[in-house]
Amino acid sequence: MNSEEKDKEVFSSGCPGCRRSGACVGCARREPRGKLLATDWLADIPGSDPRGVVEVMFKNTRVGFFTNPSSLPLKIGDIVAVEAAPGHDIGRVSMVGPLVSLQMKKAGVKPGGDLKKVFRIARHSDIEKFEEARAREHSTMIKARSIAEELGLAMKIGDVEYQGDGGKAIFYYIADERVDFRKLIRILADTFKVRIEMKQIGARQEAGRIGGIGPCGRPLCCSSWMSKFVSVGTGSARLQDLSMNPQKLAGQCAKLKCCLNFEVDSYAEAQKQLPPKDVTLETKDATYFYFKPDILSRTITYSTDRNIPANLVTIDARRAFEIIALNKQGVKVDSLELNPEEVAAREYGDIIGQDSLTRFDKAKKKKKKKKKLPEGSEQLQPASTQQRQHPSQHPEKPAARQEKPRNQGPRQDRPRQDRTQQERMPQNRQQKPRPKKKPRPKNTENEGE
């Protein structure tokens, strides 16, 4: 194995293409795969600053944002040496370009803050020193646990992470209460001869850092792709009609499984299409009570006893709503299940021919054969075609239809301009002189007053 392949294996989670435990080296897909990697959908936008901020990923869930003052041609997957306090650290570039600013806003990091720098692309000597420090992490964690137990501290050290130069170690611990670990820090510093930093994490973060296989047979979501954890309540299990067994609902972190929240919205939408649980179904023989639903298949099982399963009948939600509507009208059905005749009527029928293999074939139009007429006989045309023919083809009809004048009389023979206003009007409508109106008498009473 050459130095280049060895460097790429430091921060990698395997590749199914080349079947290596490290990053993609021999296969066509050279993009590394791992946790917290995102698709850079803004990579093709021109005008990006080469000295911009990059996101660097360290062990498992720890990430940081660093500036690139030297304008290094960084790309996703490069192993770089970055500034640390004190010394330097080794990490892998997980994001570059304009998308980093959006991730900073999501993480609550101010762009104008004091960000640390990217020193250089990691050399072979930096990689060797970092691997020596990583080899001591497990033994350091075991010894630190024994020291904490001797001091009687109510805490559990879950993981240890060494800095790239080996001058600092971060101890991740879990504790339910506040712990005074000042004495523990002094003992750890004297024992391991490094700078000590303590970080408290939760049970879910611990399971994500350690990893494992879940009951589904796949790697844990918290160790493979999840980066943020959302609180999970028992209401999610009740909504999905799961058994309230803590051994089945809890994961390897002793908390409720994160996957209980994955399908809650689908179950909530399907639950709205089921009848209520407190409604009973009345038949001529007995009264049926809501017993058990199958939410996704939208079927409900009813029982004749409220507390124990007796005479169970399973029907779909559509049939249940029909019976409820009939019961409100005072009608009791014979049975909850449909009759065979009604079931046959509701069965699927290919009305539009969508299951036919030849439904997209063009139908061939059949040509009508013309009947041969005997010689000397004229072919009669249908009435519709005779009406559509031009009027000039019918000699018995005039070519143009003459309009009759509306008013017939001697006045129509003279030009219209020569007529006076009285001649234009009919004789019975000729204007007559209007009588003059008499003036109204004045009110003499008001004048006298």
Short mmCIF file of C-alpha atoms in Angstrom, two decimals:
data_model
loop_
_atom_site.label_atom_id
_atom_site.label_comp_id
_atom_site.label_asym_id
_atom_site.label_seq_id
_atom_site.Cartn_x
_atom_site.Cartn_y
_atom_site.Cartn_z
CA MET A 1 0.00 0.00 0.00
CA ASN A 2 1.55 3.33 -1.04
CA SER A 3 1.43 6.57 0.94
CA GLU A 4 -1.44 8.06 -1.08
CA GLU A 5 -3.74 5.12 -0.41
CA LYS A 6 -2.77 5.14 3.25
CA ASP A 7 -3.62 8.80 3.61
CA LYS A 8 -7.08 8.34 2.10
CA GLU A 9 -7.96 5.60 4.59
CA VAL A 10 -7.70 7.86 7.65
CA PHE A 11 -11.20 9.39 7.45
CA SER A 12 -13.29 6.98 5.36
CA SER A 13 -16.20 4.65 5.86
CA GLY A 14 -15.71 2.23 2.99
CA CYS A 15 -16.76 2.03 -0.62
CA PRO A 16 -19.04 -0.65 -2.11
CA GLY A 17 -17.59 0.03 -5.56
CA CYS A 18 -14.00 -1.04 -5.01
CA ARG A 19 -14.82 -3.08 -1.85
CA ARG A 20 -12.21 -1.39 0.26
CA SER A 21 -12.37 -0.42 3.90
CA GLY A 22 -11.03 3.01 2.95
CA ALA A 23 -12.09 5.65 0.49
CA CYS A 24 -12.59 5.15 -3.23
CA VAL A 25 -9.19 4.79 -4.91
CA GLY A 26 -9.47 2.13 -7.59
CA CYS A 27 -13.09 2.44 -8.73
CA ALA A 28 -14.59 5.02 -11.07
CA ARG A 29 -16.51 6.80 -8.29
CA ARG A 30 -13.83 8.62 -6.33
CA GLU A 31 -16.15 10.68 -4.14
CA PRO A 32 -15.74 9.56 -0.51
CA ARG A 33 -18.71 8.33 1.45
CA GLY A 34 -19.29 8.83 5.14
CA LYS A 35 -21.37 10.49 7.79
CA LEU A 36 -22.34 14.16 7.57
CA LEU A 37 -21.48 14.39 3.87
CA ALA A 38 -23.90 16.50 1.83
CA THR A 39 -24.41 16.99 -1.90
CA ASP A 40 -22.81 20.26 -2.97
CA TRP A 41 -25.61 21.48 -5.25
CA LEU A 42 -23.98 24.94 -5.53
CA ALA A 43 -20.64 23.66 -6.80
CA ASP A 44 -21.25 24.66 -10.44
CA ILE A 45 -21.96 28.31 -9.65
CA PRO A 46 -19.05 30.44 -10.97
CA GLY A 47 -17.36 33.16 -8.98
CA SER A 48 -16.77 31.22 -5.72
CA ASP A 49 -14.03 32.59 -3.49
CA PRO A 50 -11.03 30.18 -3.35
CA ARG A 51 -10.14 31.68 0.02
CA GLY A 52 -13.61 31.01 1.39
CA VAL A 53 -14.59 29.02 4.44
CA VAL A 54 -14.52 25.20 4.30
CA GLU A 55 -16.12 22.62 6.58
CA VAL A 56 -13.77 20.05 8.10
CA MET A 57 -14.93 16.83 9.75
CA PHE A 58 -13.07 15.14 12.56
CA LYS A 59 -13.82 11.96 14.46
CA ASN A 60 -17.44 10.96 13.91
CA THR A 61 -19.79 13.89 14.70
CA ARG A 62 -17.32 16.73 15.42
CA VAL A 63 -17.09 19.33 12.64
CA GLY A 64 -15.57 22.78 12.38
CA PHE A 65 -15.39 25.73 9.97
CA PHE A 66 -11.98 27.05 8.87
CA THR A 67 -10.76 29.77 6.53
CA ASN A 68 -8.43 29.10 3.60
CA PRO A 69 -6.03 32.09 3.56
CA SER A 70 -3.45 30.29 1.37
CA SER A 71 -6.05 29.67 -1.39
CA LEU A 72 -5.35 25.94 -1.42
CA PRO A 73 -7.22 23.98 -4.14
CA LEU A 74 -9.29 22.05 -1.61
CA LYS A 75 -11.98 19.55 -2.56
CA ILE A 76 -14.23 17.20 -0.63
CA GLY A 77 -12.22 14.31 0.82
CA ASP A 78 -8.87 16.09 1.20
CA ILE A 79 -7.08 15.51 4.51
CA VAL A 80 -5.82 18.82 5.88
CA ALA A 81 -3.92 20.15 8.89
CA VAL A 82 -5.89 22.90 10.60
CA GLU A 83 -5.23 25.28 13.43
CA ALA A 84 -5.96 24.06 16.97
CA ALA A 85 -5.47 25.34 20.51
CA PRO A 86 -2.69 24.44 21.01
CA GLY A 87 -0.90 22.90 18.02
CA HIS A 88 -2.68 21.58 14.95
CA ASP A 89 -5.33 18.98 14.21
CA ILE A 90 -5.97 16.60 11.32
CA GLY A 91 -9.37 16.42 9.64
CA ARG A 92 -11.08 15.76 6.33
CA VAL A 93 -12.77 18.39 4.18
CA SER A 94 -16.48 17.61 4.06
CA MET A 95 -17.86 20.71 2.28
CA VAL A 96 -16.54 23.57 0.13
CA GLY A 97 -18.02 26.44 -1.84
CA PRO A 98 -21.12 28.61 -1.24
CA LEU A 99 -22.92 25.81 0.57
CA VAL A 100 -20.66 26.27 3.61
CA SER A 101 -22.25 29.62 4.45
CA LEU A 102 -25.66 27.98 4.63
CA GLN A 103 -24.29 25.28 6.93
CA MET A 104 -22.74 27.96 9.15
CA LYS A 105 -26.08 29.73 9.41
CA LYS A 106 -27.75 26.44 10.30
CA ALA A 107 -25.13 25.73 13.00
CA GLY A 108 -25.36 29.26 14.41
CA VAL A 109 -21.78 30.25 13.51
CA LYS A 110 -21.28 33.92 12.57
CA PRO A 111 -19.32 34.42 9.32
CA GLY A 112 -17.49 37.46 10.71
CA GLY A 113 -16.29 35.62 13.82
CA ASP A 114 -12.76 34.55 14.61
CA LEU A 115 -12.42 31.37 12.58
CA LYS A 116 -9.29 29.26 12.63
CA LYS A 117 -7.18 28.61 9.54
CA VAL A 118 -6.31 25.71 7.29
CA PHE A 119 -2.53 25.36 7.40
CA ARG A 120 -1.83 22.90 4.60
CA ILE A 121 -2.80 19.63 3.01
CA ALA A 122 -1.65 16.93 5.43
CA ARG A 123 1.76 15.49 4.73
CA HIS A 124 2.81 11.90 5.18
CA SER A 125 4.54 12.72 8.48
CA ASP A 126 1.34 14.36 9.79
CA ILE A 127 -0.65 11.25 8.95
CA GLU A 128 1.79 8.93 10.74
CA LYS A 129 1.78 11.07 13.88
CA PHE A 130 -2.02 11.19 13.84
CA GLU A 131 -2.31 7.41 13.50
CA GLU A 132 -0.02 6.91 16.50
CA ALA A 133 -2.26 9.15 18.58
CA ARG A 134 -5.43 7.34 17.44
CA ALA A 135 -3.93 3.98 18.41
CA ARG A 136 -3.83 5.11 22.06
CA GLU A 137 -7.50 6.14 22.28
CA HIS A 138 -8.99 2.83 23.38
CA SER A 139 -6.40 2.09 26.08
CA THR A 140 -6.71 5.67 27.35
CA MET A 141 -10.49 5.31 27.65
CA ILE A 142 -10.23 2.05 29.65
CA LYS A 143 -7.68 3.50 32.06
CA ALA A 144 -9.66 6.72 32.51
CA ARG A 145 -12.78 4.72 33.41
CA SER A 146 -10.91 2.91 36.16
CA ILE A 147 -9.57 6.21 37.54
CA ALA A 148 -13.07 7.74 37.61
CA GLU A 149 -14.41 4.66 39.37
CA GLU A 150 -11.67 4.89 42.04
CA LEU A 151 -12.59 8.51 42.68
CA GLY A 152 -16.26 7.55 43.07
CA LEU A 153 -17.56 9.86 40.35
CA ALA A 154 -21.09 9.25 39.01
CA MET A 155 -20.03 9.47 35.36
CA LYS A 156 -19.19 7.20 32.46
CA ILE A 157 -16.41 7.97 30.00
CA GLY A 158 -17.79 6.92 26.64
CA ASP A 159 -15.06 7.87 24.17
CA VAL A 160 -11.67 9.55 23.85
CA GLU A 161 -10.43 11.58 20.87
CA TYR A 162 -6.80 12.64 20.45
CA GLN A 163 -5.78 15.73 18.57
CA GLY A 164 -3.82 15.37 15.33
CA ASP A 165 -0.48 16.29 16.87
CA GLY A 166 -1.10 14.16 19.98
CA GLY A 167 -0.85 17.10 22.38
CA LYS A 168 -4.50 17.15 23.47
CA ALA A 169 -7.20 14.60 24.30
CA ILE A 170 -10.98 15.13 24.48
CA PHE A 171 -12.84 12.87 26.96
CA TYR A 172 -16.57 12.41 26.22
CA TYR A 173 -18.55 11.42 29.30
CA ILE A 174 -22.17 10.75 30.29
CA ALA A 175 -23.61 11.86 33.64
CA ASP A 176 -27.12 12.37 34.97
CA GLU A 177 -26.04 15.01 37.48
CA ARG A 178 -23.38 17.64 37.73
CA VAL A 179 -19.95 16.14 38.42
CA ASP A 180 -16.90 17.82 39.99
CA PHE A 181 -14.09 16.32 37.90
CA ARG A 182 -11.32 18.82 38.72
CA LYS A 183 -9.33 16.19 40.55
CA LEU A 184 -9.90 13.73 37.71
CA ILE A 185 -8.44 16.22 35.19
CA ARG A 186 -5.27 16.61 37.24
CA ILE A 187 -4.79 12.86 37.51
CA LEU A 188 -5.44 12.29 33.79
CA ALA A 189 -2.99 15.06 32.82
CA ASP A 190 -0.26 13.56 35.00
CA THR A 191 -0.97 10.05 33.72
CA PHE A 192 -1.15 10.66 29.94
CA LYS A 193 1.03 13.82 29.72
CA VAL A 194 -1.44 15.62 27.45
CA ARG A 195 -3.83 18.53 27.67
CA ILE A 196 -7.27 17.35 28.92
CA GLU A 197 -10.70 18.56 27.77
CA MET A 198 -14.00 17.16 29.10
CA LYS A 199 -17.24 17.17 27.04
CA GLN A 200 -20.59 15.90 28.22
CA ILE A 201 -22.76 14.01 25.72
CA GLY A 202 -26.08 12.17 25.87
CA ALA A 203 -26.92 8.51 25.53
CA ARG A 204 -27.88 8.93 21.86
CA GLN A 205 -24.58 10.64 21.03
CA GLU A 206 -22.71 7.85 22.78
CA ALA A 207 -24.47 5.19 20.70
CA GLY A 208 -23.66 7.19 17.58
CA ARG A 209 -19.96 7.38 18.45
CA ILE A 210 -19.67 3.71 19.35
CA GLY A 211 -21.90 2.30 16.58
CA GLY A 212 -23.53 -1.10 16.26
CA ILE A 213 -26.22 -3.13 14.51
CA GLY A 214 -29.88 -2.45 15.18
CA PRO A 215 -32.72 -4.99 15.47
CA CYS A 216 -33.52 -4.36 11.80
CA GLY A 217 -30.15 -5.84 10.83
CA ARG A 218 -28.72 -2.56 9.55
CA PRO A 219 -26.12 -0.21 11.11
CA LEU A 220 -27.52 2.22 13.64
CA CYS A 221 -29.00 5.36 12.12
CA CYS A 222 -27.20 7.54 14.67
CA SER A 223 -23.84 6.10 13.60
CA SER A 224 -24.45 6.03 9.84
CA TRP A 225 -26.35 9.15 8.72
CA MET A 226 -28.13 10.98 11.55
CA SER A 227 -26.40 14.12 12.78
CA LYS A 228 -29.12 15.71 14.93
CA PHE A 229 -31.43 14.00 17.39
CA VAL A 230 -35.09 14.80 18.00
CA SER A 231 -36.93 13.88 21.18
CA VAL A 232 -39.06 10.74 20.88
CA GLY A 233 -42.17 10.25 23.00
CA THR A 234 -44.47 7.37 23.75
CA GLY A 235 -47.23 9.11 21.80
CA SER A 236 -45.48 8.09 18.59
CA ALA A 237 -45.74 4.42 19.61
CA ARG A 238 -49.40 4.75 20.60
CA LEU A 239 -50.30 6.43 17.33
CA GLN A 240 -48.76 3.53 15.40
CA ASP A 241 -50.60 1.00 17.59
CA LEU A 242 -47.39 -0.60 18.87
CA SER A 243 -47.09 -2.74 21.96
CA MET A 244 -45.96 -0.64 24.92
CA ASN A 245 -43.11 -3.02 25.72
CA PRO A 246 -40.02 -1.03 26.83
CA GLN A 247 -37.66 -3.79 25.70
CA LYS A 248 -38.96 -3.60 22.13
CA LEU A 249 -39.33 0.18 21.97
CA ALA A 250 -35.89 0.99 23.40
CA GLY A 251 -32.71 0.98 21.35
CA GLN A 252 -29.13 0.23 22.29
CA CYS A 253 -28.88 3.61 24.01
CA ALA A 254 -31.69 2.58 26.44
CA LYS A 255 -33.85 5.38 24.98
CA LEU A 256 -36.84 5.16 22.68
CA LYS A 257 -35.81 4.31 19.12
CA CYS A 258 -35.33 7.25 16.78
CA CYS A 259 -37.11 5.34 14.01
CA LEU A 260 -40.42 5.72 15.87
CA ASN A 261 -40.62 9.25 14.47
CA PHE A 262 -39.98 8.25 10.86
CA GLU A 263 -43.54 7.12 9.98
CA VAL A 264 -45.62 9.10 12.47
CA ASP A 265 -46.98 11.48 9.83
CA SER A 266 -48.11 8.62 7.57
CA TYR A 267 -49.94 6.93 10.44
CA ALA A 268 -51.53 10.22 11.51
CA GLU A 269 -52.95 10.79 8.01
CA ALA A 270 -54.21 7.20 7.75
CA GLN A 271 -55.76 7.38 11.23
CA LYS A 272 -58.07 10.20 10.06
CA GLN A 273 -59.68 7.86 7.50
CA LEU A 274 -60.77 5.31 10.13
CA PRO A 275 -64.02 5.44 12.15
CA PRO A 276 -63.80 6.57 15.80
CA LYS A 277 -63.11 3.99 18.47
CA ASP A 278 -66.11 4.80 20.68
CA VAL A 279 -68.70 4.10 17.95
CA THR A 280 -70.42 0.69 18.01
CA LEU A 281 -71.97 -1.17 15.08
CA GLU A 282 -75.51 -2.47 15.50
CA THR A 283 -76.69 -5.64 13.74
CA LYS A 284 -79.84 -7.69 14.09
CA ASP A 285 -77.96 -10.32 16.09
CA ALA A 286 -75.51 -8.39 18.31
CA THR A 287 -73.62 -5.17 18.99
CA TYR A 288 -70.00 -4.99 17.84
CA PHE A 289 -67.30 -2.95 19.58
CA TYR A 290 -64.08 -1.47 18.18
CA PHE A 291 -61.32 -3.99 18.98
CA LYS A 292 -58.19 -3.61 16.84
CA PRO A 293 -57.31 -1.54 13.72
CA ASP A 294 -54.83 -2.10 10.92
CA ILE A 295 -54.08 1.53 10.15
CA LEU A 296 -52.16 1.29 6.89
CA SER A 297 -54.48 -1.31 5.32
CA ARG A 298 -57.52 0.60 6.66
CA THR A 299 -59.27 -2.39 8.17
CA ILE A 300 -60.87 -2.70 11.60
CA THR A 301 -61.57 -5.77 13.69
CA TYR A 302 -64.78 -5.69 15.75
CA SER A 303 -65.73 -7.89 18.71
CA THR A 304 -69.04 -8.62 20.38
CA ASP A 305 -67.40 -8.14 23.80
CA ARG A 306 -65.87 -4.85 24.87
CA ASN A 307 -62.97 -6.36 26.87
CA ILE A 308 -62.10 -9.74 25.35
CA PRO A 309 -61.94 -10.92 21.73
CA ALA A 310 -65.19 -12.71 20.89
CA ASN A 311 -66.72 -13.38 17.47
CA LEU A 312 -64.12 -11.23 15.73
CA VAL A 313 -65.09 -9.77 12.38
CA THR A 314 -62.68 -7.76 10.21
CA ILE A 315 -64.10 -5.25 7.74
CA ASP A 316 -62.71 -2.31 5.82
CA ALA A 317 -63.25 1.31 6.79
CA ARG A 318 -65.66 1.92 3.89
CA ARG A 319 -68.02 -0.81 5.08
CA ALA A 320 -67.78 0.49 8.66
CA PHE A 321 -68.84 4.00 7.63
CA GLU A 322 -71.77 2.55 5.67
CA ILE A 323 -73.03 0.64 8.71
CA ILE A 324 -72.62 3.70 10.95
CA ALA A 325 -74.73 5.76 8.53
CA LEU A 326 -77.43 3.08 8.46
CA ASN A 327 -77.45 2.82 12.27
CA LYS A 328 -78.01 6.58 12.52
CA GLN A 329 -81.11 6.13 10.33
CA GLY A 330 -82.33 3.38 12.67
CA VAL A 331 -81.52 0.51 10.29
CA LYS A 332 -79.74 -2.58 11.59
CA VAL A 333 -77.84 -4.64 9.06
CA ASP A 334 -77.95 -8.42 8.88
CA SER A 335 -74.18 -8.83 9.30
CA LEU A 336 -71.04 -6.72 9.18
CA GLU A 337 -69.63 -8.55 6.19
CA LEU A 338 -71.00 -8.00 2.71
CA ASN A 339 -73.04 -10.58 0.84
CA PRO A 340 -71.30 -12.48 -1.98
CA GLU A 341 -73.44 -10.63 -4.53
CA GLU A 342 -72.40 -7.23 -3.16
CA VAL A 343 -68.75 -8.31 -3.06
CA ALA A 344 -68.92 -9.38 -6.71
CA ALA A 345 -70.46 -6.04 -7.65
CA ARG A 346 -67.64 -4.17 -5.90
CA GLU A 347 -64.87 -6.21 -7.47
CA TYR A 348 -62.53 -4.48 -9.84
CA GLY A 349 -63.63 -4.31 -13.43
CA ASP A 350 -61.57 -3.25 -16.40
CA ILE A 351 -64.08 -0.76 -17.73
CA ILE A 352 -61.73 1.36 -19.83
CA GLY A 353 -59.58 -1.53 -20.98
CA GLN A 354 -56.43 -0.43 -19.19
CA ASP A 355 -55.25 -4.01 -18.74
CA SER A 356 -55.45 -4.80 -22.42
CA LEU A 357 -52.12 -5.25 -24.17
CA THR A 358 -53.45 -3.80 -27.41
CA ARG A 359 -55.00 -0.65 -25.91
CA PHE A 360 -52.38 1.58 -27.54
CA ASP A 361 -52.67 0.04 -30.99
CA LYS A 362 -54.35 2.21 -33.59
CA ALA A 363 -57.66 0.86 -34.77
CA LYS A 364 -57.78 0.21 -38.49
CA LYS A 365 -60.66 1.94 -40.22
CA LYS A 366 -62.71 -0.29 -42.47
CA LYS A 367 -63.33 1.10 -45.95
CA LYS A 368 -66.93 0.97 -47.11
CA LYS A 369 -67.39 -0.73 -50.42
CA LYS A 370 -69.48 1.16 -52.98
CA LYS A 371 -72.32 -0.74 -54.52
CA LYS A 372 -72.23 -1.02 -58.25
CA LEU A 373 -75.34 0.33 -59.95
CA PRO A 374 -76.72 -1.06 -63.23
CA GLU A 375 -76.05 0.83 -66.40
CA GLY A 376 -78.50 3.62 -67.26
CA SER A 377 -79.48 4.27 -63.64
CA GLU A 378 -78.55 7.50 -61.88
CA GLN A 379 -77.07 7.46 -58.43
CA LEU A 380 -79.36 9.17 -55.99
CA GLN A 381 -77.73 11.52 -53.52
CA PRO A 382 -78.90 11.73 -49.92
CA ALA A 383 -81.02 14.61 -48.83
CA SER A 384 -78.22 16.08 -46.73
CA THR A 385 -75.89 16.35 -49.73
CA GLN A 386 -78.63 17.84 -51.88
CA GLN A 387 -79.21 20.58 -49.34
CA ARG A 388 -75.51 21.37 -49.14
CA GLN A 389 -75.21 21.93 -52.94
CA HIS A 390 -74.89 25.45 -54.27
CA PRO A 391 -78.18 27.12 -55.28
CA SER A 392 -76.93 27.64 -58.83
CA GLN A 393 -77.11 23.87 -59.33
CA HIS A 394 -80.90 23.93 -58.91
CA PRO A 395 -82.41 25.69 -61.91
CA GLU A 396 -85.90 25.57 -60.52
CA LYS A 397 -84.88 27.81 -57.57
CA PRO A 398 -83.70 31.41 -57.99
CA ALA A 399 -80.01 32.05 -57.50
CA ALA A 400 -80.59 34.76 -54.93
CA ARG A 401 -83.44 35.31 -52.54
CA GLN A 402 -85.19 38.64 -52.97
CA GLU A 403 -86.14 40.44 -49.81
CA LYS A 404 -89.59 41.92 -49.58
CA PRO A 405 -89.80 45.55 -48.66
CA ARG A 406 -91.06 46.17 -45.16
CA ASN A 407 -93.36 49.10 -45.96
CA GLN A 408 -95.15 49.04 -49.29
CA GLY A 409 -96.72 52.23 -50.68
CA PRO A 410 -96.18 55.18 -52.95
CA ARG A 411 -93.62 56.61 -50.49
CA GLN A 412 -91.13 53.83 -51.37
CA ASP A 413 -90.93 54.95 -55.04
CA ARG A 414 -89.53 58.38 -54.22
CA PRO A 415 -85.98 59.01 -53.03
CA ARG A 416 -85.49 59.02 -49.31
CA GLN A 417 -83.66 62.37 -49.29
CA ASP A 418 -86.65 64.28 -50.78
CA ARG A 419 -89.06 63.29 -48.02
CA THR A 420 -89.91 65.77 -45.36
CA GLN A 421 -90.26 64.90 -41.72
CA GLN A 422 -94.03 64.77 -41.94
CA GLU A 423 -93.93 62.51 -45.00
CA ARG A 424 -91.60 60.06 -43.30
CA MET A 425 -94.07 59.48 -40.48
CA PRO A 426 -97.35 57.62 -41.01
CA GLN A 427 -100.51 59.63 -41.43
CA ASN A 428 -101.89 58.58 -38.11
CA ARG A 429 -98.62 59.55 -36.36
CA GLN A 430 -98.18 63.01 -37.93
CA GLN A 431 -97.31 65.67 -35.42
CA LYS A 432 -100.09 67.94 -34.23
CA PRO A 433 -99.54 71.35 -32.74
CA ARG A 434 -99.47 71.17 -28.96
CA PRO A 435 -101.80 73.48 -27.01
CA LYS A 436 -100.15 76.20 -25.02
CA LYS A 437 -100.14 75.71 -21.29
CA LYS A 438 -102.10 78.18 -19.19
CA PRO A 439 -100.06 80.01 -16.55
CA ARG A 440 -100.67 79.01 -12.95
CA PRO A 441 -102.51 81.48 -10.75
CA LYS A 442 -100.35 83.20 -8.20
CA ASN A 443 -100.87 82.64 -4.50
CA THR A 444 -102.41 85.86 -3.39
CA GLU A 445 -102.68 84.91 0.26
CA ASN A 446 -98.95 84.90 0.76
CA GLU A 447 -98.66 88.20 -1.06
CA GLY A 448 -101.26 89.80 1.16
CA GLU A 449 -99.52 88.65 4.27
#
